[in-house]
Amino acid sequence: MNPIQRLSLHPMTPTTLPTATVLQPRQVEQLITGQATSDGAGVKLTRVLTQNLQRRLDPFLMLDAFGSDHPDDYIAGFPDHPHRGFETVTYMIAGRMQHRDSAGHEGLLENGGVQWMTAGRGVIHSEIPQQQEGVMEGFQLWLNLPGRDKMSQPWYRDFKAAELPGFVTDAGVVVTVIAGVSHGVTGAVTREATAPLYLDLHLPDGASFNQPLPAQHNAFLYVYRGELQVGTTPVPVQRMAILANDAQADGVVLQAKGDTRALLIAGQPLNEAIAQYGPFVMNTQQELHQAMDDFRAGRLA
Ligand code: FE2
């Protein structure tokens, strides 16, 4: 993380961004409509990346979008619950949520902030709204850990909006680099095994944005305002677009139709077996049973 990067790339400052050339852009393979569901103590949300897409979008396990101005939809929050074997990345667009966990971490996540938590061998935590009214909007992404890291020590960081690296392109696209590298700017978090790229893009009407992507990495977009054109495919609001893995393709080119906001997420597949039971994601059933035994016996965290 380097807050200076954001300052030095202010739109009024001449930039030295390397050009992100994409000669052969990926096409959209499939458009996905999320499924309305609820989780925690009754928080209403849309599950955009569902369990049946875990293999296709390896190393990503889940993406939830939440957004409501009805307190009944979010007020109960997520009381104490466990995780083992993966990472959670919570991006709060609007609202305030308090986090507490069994490793003694505590933090307030609000307006544009990111909380990155590596559950590793085990964390028990709660995520509770700190508002009685108003809008609560954001995303939670689950990123898998390679088998060798699933029992690692838990890790946790809160990034306030101003601490997240970012830049503005000549076309006026405001880019927040939550993870990975874009146009020479390194994000808040980098990971070797999964090499995640996580960008929040705000595009003015008509603006284009290029992002190089390794051909073997799995990648998807989620549009949460406006509409994007990706190759020959329009991607409407509240749709996820899975980007095709074409061996010849070197990235993606997006164009906004109207003022548009979208997440662009990509990563290197782990190609390992995925065994999930609720908040535990391991490689084998035996490891899942161990996780449940550890949780019941108070050994998880
Ligand atoms: Fe959680």
Short mmCIF file of C-alpha atoms and ligand atoms in Angstrom, two decimals:
data_model
loop_
_atom_site.label_atom_id
_atom_site.label_comp_id
_atom_site.label_asym_id
_atom_site.label_seq_id
_atom_site.Cartn_x
_atom_site.Cartn_y
_atom_site.Cartn_z
CA MET A 1 0.00 0.00 0.00
CA ASN A 2 1.33 3.41 -0.90
CA PRO A 3 -0.98 6.39 -0.39
CA ILE A 4 1.59 8.64 -2.11
CA GLN A 5 0.85 6.89 -5.39
CA ARG A 6 -2.69 8.22 -5.33
CA LEU A 7 -1.47 11.77 -4.70
CA SER A 8 1.19 11.67 -7.38
CA LEU A 9 -1.36 10.45 -9.91
CA HIS A 10 -3.92 13.15 -9.22
CA PRO A 11 -5.76 14.05 -12.45
CA MET A 12 -4.25 17.57 -12.50
CA THR A 13 -0.73 16.17 -12.32
CA PRO A 14 1.10 15.02 -15.46
CA THR A 15 1.24 11.27 -15.17
CA THR A 16 3.75 8.76 -16.35
CA LEU A 17 1.37 5.83 -16.41
CA PRO A 18 2.66 3.08 -18.64
CA THR A 19 0.27 2.47 -21.51
CA ALA A 20 -1.76 -0.64 -20.91
CA THR A 21 -1.95 -1.95 -24.44
CA VAL A 22 -4.44 -4.69 -25.22
CA LEU A 23 -4.19 -5.96 -28.79
CA GLN A 24 -6.55 -8.91 -28.61
CA PRO A 25 -9.31 -8.35 -26.04
CA ARG A 26 -11.26 -11.13 -24.37
CA GLN A 27 -14.94 -11.57 -25.17
CA VAL A 28 -17.78 -12.19 -22.74
CA GLU A 29 -18.42 -15.90 -22.28
CA GLN A 30 -21.55 -15.64 -20.15
CA LEU A 31 -23.72 -13.08 -18.36
CA ILE A 32 -24.86 -14.02 -14.87
CA THR A 33 -27.76 -12.64 -12.84
CA GLY A 34 -27.17 -12.94 -9.11
CA GLN A 35 -29.46 -14.84 -6.75
CA ALA A 36 -31.33 -13.03 -3.99
CA THR A 37 -30.60 -14.64 -0.64
CA SER A 38 -29.94 -13.78 2.97
CA ASP A 39 -27.06 -14.58 5.28
CA GLY A 40 -25.83 -13.83 8.79
CA ALA A 41 -28.76 -12.86 11.02
CA GLY A 42 -30.96 -12.05 8.03
CA VAL A 43 -28.99 -9.61 5.88
CA LYS A 44 -30.52 -9.43 2.40
CA LEU A 45 -27.95 -9.74 -0.36
CA THR A 46 -27.40 -10.87 -3.92
CA ARG A 47 -25.06 -13.83 -4.41
CA VAL A 48 -23.39 -13.00 -7.72
CA LEU A 49 -20.72 -15.70 -7.75
CA THR A 50 -22.46 -18.86 -6.59
CA GLN A 51 -20.99 -22.24 -5.63
CA ASN A 52 -21.59 -23.75 -9.09
CA LEU A 53 -19.16 -21.18 -10.57
CA GLN A 54 -16.27 -21.93 -8.17
CA ARG A 55 -14.47 -24.20 -10.63
CA ARG A 56 -14.97 -21.86 -13.57
CA LEU A 57 -13.81 -18.81 -11.62
CA ASP A 58 -11.09 -20.51 -9.51
CA PRO A 59 -9.51 -19.02 -7.28
CA PHE A 60 -12.70 -17.07 -6.42
CA LEU A 61 -15.31 -18.81 -4.28
CA MET A 62 -18.04 -16.26 -3.81
CA LEU A 63 -19.07 -12.68 -4.53
CA ASP A 64 -21.96 -11.14 -2.60
CA ALA A 65 -23.40 -7.72 -3.38
CA PHE A 66 -25.40 -5.97 -0.68
CA GLY A 67 -27.17 -2.68 -1.13
CA SER A 68 -30.24 -1.33 0.60
CA ASP A 69 -31.61 1.78 2.25
CA HIS A 70 -34.05 -0.30 4.35
CA PRO A 71 -32.46 -0.90 7.78
CA ASP A 72 -34.47 -4.14 8.16
CA ASP A 73 -32.42 -5.56 5.27
CA TYR A 74 -29.08 -5.15 7.06
CA ILE A 75 -29.45 -4.12 10.70
CA ALA A 76 -28.95 -7.58 12.22
CA GLY A 77 -25.55 -7.95 10.57
CA PHE A 78 -23.38 -11.03 10.85
CA PRO A 79 -22.97 -12.16 14.49
CA ASP A 80 -20.05 -14.41 15.52
CA HIS A 81 -19.28 -17.02 12.87
CA PRO A 82 -16.17 -19.00 11.88
CA HIS A 83 -14.03 -19.18 8.72
CA ARG A 84 -11.17 -21.47 7.73
CA GLY A 85 -9.14 -22.02 4.57
CA PHE A 86 -9.59 -18.84 2.48
CA GLU A 87 -9.61 -15.02 2.46
CA THR A 88 -12.50 -12.57 2.64
CA VAL A 89 -12.32 -9.13 1.04
CA THR A 90 -15.08 -6.71 2.05
CA TYR A 91 -15.42 -3.48 0.08
CA MET A 92 -17.80 -0.98 1.63
CA ILE A 93 -19.19 1.53 -0.89
CA ALA A 94 -21.50 3.22 1.62
CA GLY A 95 -22.28 2.58 5.25
CA ARG A 96 -20.51 1.64 8.48
CA MET A 97 -19.77 -1.86 9.72
CA GLN A 98 -17.89 -2.85 12.86
CA HIS A 99 -15.62 -5.91 12.72
CA ARG A 100 -14.35 -7.92 15.70
CA ASP A 101 -12.51 -11.22 15.62
CA SER A 102 -11.04 -13.93 17.80
CA ALA A 103 -7.48 -12.82 16.99
CA GLY A 104 -8.19 -9.54 18.80
CA HIS A 105 -8.62 -7.44 15.66
CA GLU A 106 -11.24 -4.75 15.66
CA GLY A 107 -12.03 -2.13 13.05
CA LEU A 108 -14.66 0.13 11.54
CA LEU A 109 -15.23 -0.36 7.84
CA GLU A 110 -16.86 2.60 6.10
CA ASN A 111 -17.37 4.57 2.87
CA GLY A 112 -14.89 3.26 0.33
CA GLY A 113 -12.84 1.22 2.77
CA VAL A 114 -11.63 -2.35 2.36
CA GLN A 115 -11.15 -5.06 4.94
CA TRP A 116 -8.92 -7.92 3.87
CA MET A 117 -9.00 -10.94 6.15
CA THR A 118 -7.01 -14.11 5.69
CA ALA A 119 -8.88 -16.67 7.77
CA GLY A 120 -6.09 -19.23 7.45
CA ARG A 121 -6.43 -21.93 10.12
CA GLY A 122 -9.37 -20.18 11.71
CA VAL A 123 -11.07 -16.97 12.69
CA ILE A 124 -14.35 -16.37 14.49
CA HIS A 125 -15.66 -12.91 13.78
CA SER A 126 -18.68 -10.63 13.71
CA GLU A 127 -19.63 -7.89 11.25
CA ILE A 128 -22.26 -5.57 12.72
CA PRO A 129 -23.75 -2.41 11.09
CA GLN A 130 -23.09 0.81 13.01
CA GLN A 131 -26.05 2.71 11.60
CA GLN A 132 -29.78 2.74 12.27
CA GLU A 133 -30.75 4.18 8.89
CA GLY A 134 -29.39 5.19 5.51
CA VAL A 135 -27.74 3.25 2.72
CA MET A 136 -25.55 0.19 3.27
CA GLU A 137 -23.85 -0.90 0.07
CA GLY A 138 -20.84 -3.03 -0.69
CA PHE A 139 -19.36 -6.34 -1.73
CA GLN A 140 -17.77 -9.37 -0.13
CA LEU A 141 -15.44 -11.51 -2.21
CA TRP A 142 -14.07 -14.89 -1.09
CA LEU A 143 -10.63 -15.76 -2.42
CA ASN A 144 -9.30 -19.27 -1.99
CA LEU A 145 -5.96 -20.13 -0.39
CA PRO A 146 -3.68 -22.84 -1.81
CA GLY A 147 -3.72 -26.04 0.25
CA ARG A 148 -0.30 -25.31 1.70
CA ASP A 149 -1.58 -22.00 3.19
CA LYS A 150 -5.01 -23.08 4.43
CA MET A 151 -3.73 -23.65 7.98
CA SER A 152 -1.58 -20.49 8.05
CA GLN A 153 -1.84 -17.83 10.76
CA PRO A 154 -4.84 -15.51 10.33
CA TRP A 155 -4.06 -12.05 8.92
CA TYR A 156 -6.15 -8.92 8.80
CA ARG A 157 -5.91 -5.35 7.49
CA ASP A 158 -8.31 -2.43 7.22
CA PHE A 159 -7.69 0.12 4.46
CA LYS A 160 -9.51 3.42 4.57
CA ALA A 161 -10.57 4.80 1.17
CA ALA A 162 -7.70 7.33 1.14
CA GLU A 163 -5.16 4.56 1.78
CA LEU A 164 -6.15 2.56 -1.29
CA PRO A 165 -3.82 3.10 -4.25
CA GLY A 166 -5.46 4.50 -7.35
CA PHE A 167 -5.08 6.62 -10.45
CA VAL A 168 -7.06 8.46 -13.12
CA THR A 169 -6.56 7.68 -16.81
CA ASP A 170 -6.41 10.28 -19.60
CA ALA A 171 -10.00 9.26 -20.46
CA GLY A 172 -11.09 10.20 -16.93
CA VAL A 173 -11.53 6.67 -15.59
CA VAL A 174 -11.01 6.66 -11.81
CA VAL A 175 -9.37 3.40 -10.81
CA THR A 176 -8.99 2.04 -7.28
CA VAL A 177 -6.49 -0.80 -7.10
CA ILE A 178 -7.60 -3.02 -4.22
CA ALA A 179 -5.34 -5.90 -5.28
CA GLY A 180 -2.83 -6.66 -8.01
CA VAL A 181 -1.28 -4.19 -10.44
CA SER A 182 -2.97 -1.90 -12.97
CA HIS A 183 -1.21 0.57 -15.29
CA GLY A 184 1.92 0.31 -13.14
CA VAL A 185 0.11 1.01 -9.86
CA THR A 186 0.38 -1.72 -7.23
CA GLY A 187 -2.71 -2.36 -5.15
CA ALA A 188 -3.26 -2.52 -1.40
CA VAL A 189 -2.73 -6.28 -1.33
CA THR A 190 -0.77 -8.66 -3.52
CA ARG A 191 -0.77 -12.45 -3.30
CA GLU A 192 1.69 -14.79 -4.97
CA ALA A 193 -0.32 -18.00 -5.36
CA THR A 194 -3.59 -16.53 -6.63
CA ALA A 195 -2.23 -13.24 -8.08
CA PRO A 196 -5.59 -11.51 -7.54
CA LEU A 197 -6.48 -8.36 -9.47
CA TYR A 198 -9.34 -6.40 -7.90
CA LEU A 199 -10.19 -3.03 -9.46
CA ASP A 200 -13.06 -0.65 -8.81
CA LEU A 201 -13.62 1.40 -11.98
CA HIS A 202 -15.62 4.61 -12.28
CA LEU A 203 -15.99 5.42 -15.99
CA PRO A 204 -17.52 8.58 -17.45
CA ASP A 205 -19.98 8.09 -20.32
CA GLY A 206 -18.15 6.86 -23.43
CA ALA A 207 -14.79 6.30 -21.71
CA SER A 208 -12.75 3.18 -22.44
CA PHE A 209 -10.44 1.28 -20.14
CA ASN A 210 -7.85 -1.34 -21.02
CA GLN A 211 -6.52 -3.93 -18.62
CA PRO A 212 -3.94 -6.53 -19.65
CA LEU A 213 -4.71 -9.99 -18.22
CA PRO A 214 -2.69 -13.21 -18.41
CA ALA A 215 -4.62 -15.56 -20.72
CA GLN A 216 -4.82 -18.40 -18.16
CA HIS A 217 -6.21 -16.20 -15.37
CA ASN A 218 -9.94 -16.42 -14.73
CA ALA A 219 -11.64 -13.03 -14.88
CA PHE A 220 -15.03 -11.44 -14.45
CA LEU A 221 -16.75 -8.06 -14.26
CA TYR A 222 -19.63 -6.89 -12.12
CA VAL A 223 -21.43 -3.71 -13.20
CA TYR A 224 -23.09 -1.88 -10.29
CA ARG A 225 -23.99 1.42 -12.01
CA GLY A 226 -24.59 2.15 -15.68
CA GLU A 227 -23.63 -0.27 -18.44
CA LEU A 228 -20.45 -1.55 -20.08
CA GLN A 229 -19.77 -2.65 -23.61
CA VAL A 230 -17.25 -5.51 -23.70
CA GLY A 231 -16.40 -6.49 -27.27
CA THR A 232 -19.72 -7.22 -28.93
CA THR A 233 -21.60 -7.76 -25.64
CA PRO A 234 -23.43 -5.13 -23.58
CA VAL A 235 -23.15 -5.83 -19.84
CA PRO A 236 -26.12 -4.23 -18.04
CA VAL A 237 -26.23 -3.08 -14.43
CA GLN A 238 -26.26 -5.80 -11.75
CA ARG A 239 -24.86 -8.41 -14.10
CA MET A 240 -21.65 -10.35 -13.85
CA ALA A 241 -19.81 -11.00 -17.10
CA ILE A 242 -17.48 -14.00 -17.15
CA LEU A 243 -14.63 -13.18 -19.54
CA ALA A 244 -13.61 -15.97 -21.90
CA ASN A 245 -10.15 -17.53 -21.47
CA ASP A 246 -8.83 -17.26 -24.99
CA ALA A 247 -5.20 -18.36 -25.32
CA GLN A 248 -4.61 -15.56 -27.86
CA ALA A 249 -6.21 -12.79 -25.78
CA ASP A 250 -4.00 -10.42 -23.80
CA GLY A 251 -6.56 -8.47 -21.76
CA VAL A 252 -9.92 -6.79 -21.70
CA VAL A 253 -11.25 -3.53 -23.16
CA LEU A 254 -14.30 -1.92 -21.57
CA GLN A 255 -16.38 1.00 -22.75
CA ALA A 256 -18.95 2.83 -20.61
CA LYS A 257 -22.46 3.57 -21.80
CA GLY A 258 -23.50 6.29 -19.38
CA ASP A 259 -21.62 6.96 -16.15
CA THR A 260 -20.65 3.49 -15.04
CA ARG A 261 -19.13 1.74 -12.05
CA ALA A 262 -17.85 -1.79 -12.15
CA LEU A 263 -15.57 -4.25 -10.43
CA LEU A 264 -12.97 -6.05 -12.53
CA ILE A 265 -11.65 -9.16 -10.78
CA ALA A 266 -9.14 -11.72 -12.04
CA GLY A 267 -6.82 -14.33 -10.59
CA GLN A 268 -4.59 -17.29 -11.21
CA PRO A 269 -6.47 -20.57 -10.79
CA LEU A 270 -5.19 -22.92 -8.08
CA ASN A 271 -6.46 -26.07 -9.86
CA GLU A 272 -6.90 -27.86 -6.53
CA ALA A 273 -9.88 -29.80 -5.22
CA ILE A 274 -12.46 -27.55 -3.50
CA ALA A 275 -14.36 -28.94 -0.50
CA GLN A 276 -16.78 -26.46 1.07
CA TYR A 277 -19.11 -26.66 4.00
CA GLY A 278 -20.54 -23.20 4.67
CA PRO A 279 -17.74 -21.00 6.04
CA PHE A 280 -15.03 -23.69 5.73
CA VAL A 281 -13.26 -24.21 2.38
CA MET A 282 -10.64 -26.95 2.30
CA ASN A 283 -9.30 -29.49 -0.22
CA THR A 284 -10.84 -32.69 1.20
CA GLN A 285 -13.90 -33.90 3.12
CA GLN A 286 -11.59 -35.12 5.88
CA GLU A 287 -10.21 -31.58 6.32
CA LEU A 288 -13.79 -30.26 6.47
CA HIS A 289 -14.66 -32.75 9.24
CA GLN A 290 -11.52 -31.64 11.07
CA ALA A 291 -12.59 -27.99 10.74
CA MET A 292 -16.03 -28.78 12.19
CA ASP A 293 -14.53 -30.84 15.02
CA ASP A 294 -12.07 -28.05 15.80
CA PHE A 295 -14.88 -25.48 15.79
CA ARG A 296 -17.12 -27.56 18.10
CA ALA A 297 -14.21 -28.24 20.46
CA GLY A 298 -13.22 -24.57 20.56
CA ARG A 299 -9.90 -25.25 18.79
CA LEU A 300 -10.63 -23.36 15.56
CA ALA A 301 -9.58 -19.94 16.79
FE FE2 B 1 -17.49 -13.58 7.84
#
